[in-house]
Coordinates of C-alpha atoms in Angstrom, one line a residue:
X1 CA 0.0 0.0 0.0
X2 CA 2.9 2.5 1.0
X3 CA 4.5 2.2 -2.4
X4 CA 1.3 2.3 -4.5
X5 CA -0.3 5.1 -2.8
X6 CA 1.3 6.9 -0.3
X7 CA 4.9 7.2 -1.7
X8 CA 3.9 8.3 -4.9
X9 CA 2.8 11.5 -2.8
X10 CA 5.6 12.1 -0.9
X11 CA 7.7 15.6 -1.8
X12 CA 11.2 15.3 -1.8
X13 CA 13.2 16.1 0.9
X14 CA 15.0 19.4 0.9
X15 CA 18.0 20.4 -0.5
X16 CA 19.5 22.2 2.6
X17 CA 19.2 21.4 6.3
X18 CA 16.2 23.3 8.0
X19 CA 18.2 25.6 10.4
X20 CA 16.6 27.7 13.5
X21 CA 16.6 31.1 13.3
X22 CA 17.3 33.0 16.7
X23 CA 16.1 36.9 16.9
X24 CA 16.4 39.7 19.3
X25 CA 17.2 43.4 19.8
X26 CA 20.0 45.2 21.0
X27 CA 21.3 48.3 21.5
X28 CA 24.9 49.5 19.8
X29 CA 27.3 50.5 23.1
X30 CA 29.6 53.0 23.2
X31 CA 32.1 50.4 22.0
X32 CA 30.6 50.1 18.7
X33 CA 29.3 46.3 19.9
X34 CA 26.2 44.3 20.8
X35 CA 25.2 41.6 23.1
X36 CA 23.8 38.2 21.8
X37 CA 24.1 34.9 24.1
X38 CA 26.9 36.9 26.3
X39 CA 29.1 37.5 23.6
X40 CA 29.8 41.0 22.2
X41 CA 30.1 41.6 18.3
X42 CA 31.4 44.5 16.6
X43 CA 29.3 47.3 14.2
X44 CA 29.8 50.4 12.2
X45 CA 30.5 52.3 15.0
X46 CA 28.4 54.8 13.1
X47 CA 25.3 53.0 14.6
X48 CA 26.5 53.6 18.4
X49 CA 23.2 54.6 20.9
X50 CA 21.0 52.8 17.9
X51 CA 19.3 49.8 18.4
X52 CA 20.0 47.3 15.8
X53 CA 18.0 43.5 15.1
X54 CA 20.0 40.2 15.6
X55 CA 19.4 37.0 13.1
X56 CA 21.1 34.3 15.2
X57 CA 22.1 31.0 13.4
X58 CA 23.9 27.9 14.5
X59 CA 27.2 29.3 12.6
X60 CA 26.6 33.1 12.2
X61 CA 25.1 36.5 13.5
X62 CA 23.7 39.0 11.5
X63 CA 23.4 42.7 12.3
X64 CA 20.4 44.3 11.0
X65 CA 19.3 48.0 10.9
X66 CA 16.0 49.4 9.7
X67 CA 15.4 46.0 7.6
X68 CA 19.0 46.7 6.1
X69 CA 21.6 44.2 7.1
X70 CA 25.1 46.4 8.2
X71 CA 27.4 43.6 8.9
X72 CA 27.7 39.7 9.4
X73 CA 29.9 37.4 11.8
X74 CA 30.9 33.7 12.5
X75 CA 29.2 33.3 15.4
X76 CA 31.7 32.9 18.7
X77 CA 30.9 30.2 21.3
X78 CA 34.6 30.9 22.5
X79 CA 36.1 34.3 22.5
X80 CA 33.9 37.2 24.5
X81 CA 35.0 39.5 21.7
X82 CA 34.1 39.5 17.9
X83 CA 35.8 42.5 16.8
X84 CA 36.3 43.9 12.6
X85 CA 39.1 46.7 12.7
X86 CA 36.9 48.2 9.5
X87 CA 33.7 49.1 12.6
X88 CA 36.9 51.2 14.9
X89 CA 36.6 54.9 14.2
X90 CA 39.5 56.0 12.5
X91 CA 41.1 57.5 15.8
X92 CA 41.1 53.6 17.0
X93 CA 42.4 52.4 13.8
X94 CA 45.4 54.8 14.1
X95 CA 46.3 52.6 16.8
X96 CA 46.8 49.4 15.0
X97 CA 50.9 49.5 15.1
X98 CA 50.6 50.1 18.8
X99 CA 49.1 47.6 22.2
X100 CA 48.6 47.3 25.7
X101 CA 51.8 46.1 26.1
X102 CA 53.5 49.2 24.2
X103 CA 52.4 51.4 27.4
X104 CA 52.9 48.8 29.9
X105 CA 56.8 48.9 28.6
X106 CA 57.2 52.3 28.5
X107 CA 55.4 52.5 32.2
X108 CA 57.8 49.9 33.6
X109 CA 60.4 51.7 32.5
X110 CA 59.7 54.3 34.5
X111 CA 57.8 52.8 38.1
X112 CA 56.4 50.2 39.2
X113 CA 53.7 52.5 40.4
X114 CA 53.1 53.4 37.2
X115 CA 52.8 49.5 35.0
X116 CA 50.4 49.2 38.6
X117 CA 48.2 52.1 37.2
X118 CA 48.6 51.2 33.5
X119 CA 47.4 47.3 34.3
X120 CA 44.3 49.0 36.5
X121 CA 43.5 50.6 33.6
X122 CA 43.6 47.7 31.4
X123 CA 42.5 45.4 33.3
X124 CA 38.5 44.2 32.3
X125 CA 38.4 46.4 29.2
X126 CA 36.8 45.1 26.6
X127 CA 38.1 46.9 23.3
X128 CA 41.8 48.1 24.4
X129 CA 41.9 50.9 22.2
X130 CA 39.7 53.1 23.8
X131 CA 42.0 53.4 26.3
X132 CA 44.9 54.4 24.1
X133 CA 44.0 58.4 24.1
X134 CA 44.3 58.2 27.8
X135 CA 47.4 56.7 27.9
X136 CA 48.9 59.0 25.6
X137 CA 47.6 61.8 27.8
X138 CA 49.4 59.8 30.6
X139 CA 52.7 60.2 28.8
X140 CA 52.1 63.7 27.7
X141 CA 51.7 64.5 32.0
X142 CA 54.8 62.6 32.4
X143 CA 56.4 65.1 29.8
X144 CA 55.1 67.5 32.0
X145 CA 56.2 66.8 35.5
X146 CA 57.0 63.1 36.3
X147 CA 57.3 63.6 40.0
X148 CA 53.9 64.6 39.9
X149 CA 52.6 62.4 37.8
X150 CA 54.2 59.2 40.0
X151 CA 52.5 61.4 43.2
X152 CA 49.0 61.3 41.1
X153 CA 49.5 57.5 40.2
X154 CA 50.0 56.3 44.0
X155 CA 47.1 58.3 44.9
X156 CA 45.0 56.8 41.9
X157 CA 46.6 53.1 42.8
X158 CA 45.9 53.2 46.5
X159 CA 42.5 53.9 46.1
X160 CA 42.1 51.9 42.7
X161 CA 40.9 54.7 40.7
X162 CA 42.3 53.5 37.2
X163 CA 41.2 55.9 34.3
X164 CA 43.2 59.3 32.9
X165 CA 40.5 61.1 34.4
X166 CA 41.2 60.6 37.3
X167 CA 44.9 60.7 37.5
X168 CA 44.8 64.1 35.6
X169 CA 42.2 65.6 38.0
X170 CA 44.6 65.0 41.0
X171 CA 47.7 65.9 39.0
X172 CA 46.4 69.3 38.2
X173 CA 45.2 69.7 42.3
X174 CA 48.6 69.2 43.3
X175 CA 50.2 71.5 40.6
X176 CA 48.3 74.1 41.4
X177 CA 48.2 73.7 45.4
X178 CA 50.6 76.5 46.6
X179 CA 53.7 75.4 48.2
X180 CA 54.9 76.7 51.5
X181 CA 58.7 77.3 52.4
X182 CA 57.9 76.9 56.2
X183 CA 59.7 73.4 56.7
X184 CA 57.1 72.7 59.9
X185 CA 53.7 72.2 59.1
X186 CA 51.3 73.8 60.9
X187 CA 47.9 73.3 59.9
X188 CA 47.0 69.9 58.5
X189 CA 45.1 71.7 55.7
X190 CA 48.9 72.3 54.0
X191 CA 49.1 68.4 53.8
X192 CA 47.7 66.1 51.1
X193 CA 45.7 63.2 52.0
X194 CA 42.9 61.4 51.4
X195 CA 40.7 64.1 52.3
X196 CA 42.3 66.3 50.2
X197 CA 41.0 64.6 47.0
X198 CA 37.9 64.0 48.6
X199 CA 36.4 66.1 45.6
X200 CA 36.6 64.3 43.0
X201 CA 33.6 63.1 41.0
X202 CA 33.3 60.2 38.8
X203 CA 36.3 59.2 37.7
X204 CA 35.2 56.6 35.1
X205 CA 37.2 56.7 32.2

């Protein structure tokens, strides 16, 4: 009966395997990536603060914006980071003959105080480039005064405050606190301490 009546009817089977298609919505960070199944995935960082649509597949992510797809990648099930140096503004790509490790050379050349800061800084960050215009601004300060700058860094390391900001914050406080020629101190006010830099406001990158 099968092959006289229902096999004649059968369709054949399809050329390609039928493959699940996983969707959601995310927004672009300020890192020019998105979030899918705890793994981050570069765009144009042109789309950063948009929210972009996410066609999930076994073996690749695609990137959608208003129904116009704006970049594709194998999808990672390894590495946190999928990353296309062509989505890095131009000021990131700049940096591509340059690394971590460039500035936590030239630090430990100099302190261990500062490779302490310049590792605090590092240390977590997702896309290492956007930390590069702060470290450059770390050596321009050391151009600057270095005594100062080591002062600001101890400060910054003892109360693990890792970002430029903050280090240049307390670097220009003690430049421009007056110094006194009396070799006694008499008022604690003269001294720096913790509550000294008690000021400071958010101090994230």
């Amino acid at each position: 009966m099968f092959d006289n009546e229902d096999k004649p009817a059968l369709n054949p089977l399809p050329k390609f395997r039928y493959e699940i298609i996983s969707t959601a919505r995310a927004k672009v960070n300020i890192d020019y990536h998105i979030e899918y199944d705890h793994k981050y995935y570069s765009v144009p960082y042109q789309y950063i603060g948009q929210y972009v649509d996410v066609k999930a597949r076994l073996l690749t992510i695609e990137i959608w914006f208003n129904n116009e797809r704006i970049c594709t990648h194998q999808r990672s099930y390894k590495n946190l980071y999928t990353t296309e140096v062509q989505h890095m503004p131009d000021k990131h790509k700049a940096y591509n003959n340059i690394n971590q490790q460039t500035f936590k050379k030239w630090a430990s050349s100099i302190s261990p105080d500062l490779l302490e800061f310049m590792n605090g800084m590092f240390n977590g960050v997702n896309v290492e480039q956007v930390k590069y215009r702060g470290c450059l601004g770390i050596q321009k300060l050391s151009r600057t005064n270095l005594d100062v700058l080591l002062e600001s860094v101890r400060y910054c390391n003892k109360n693990k405050i890792y970002s430029f900001k903050a280090v240049n914050e307390v670097f220009k406080k003690i430049i421009s606190k007056p110094k006194t020629t009396d070799e006694t101190p008499i008022k604690n006010d003269n001294l720096r301490g913790g509550k000294y830099y008690s000021e400071e406001v958010n101090y994230e990158q």
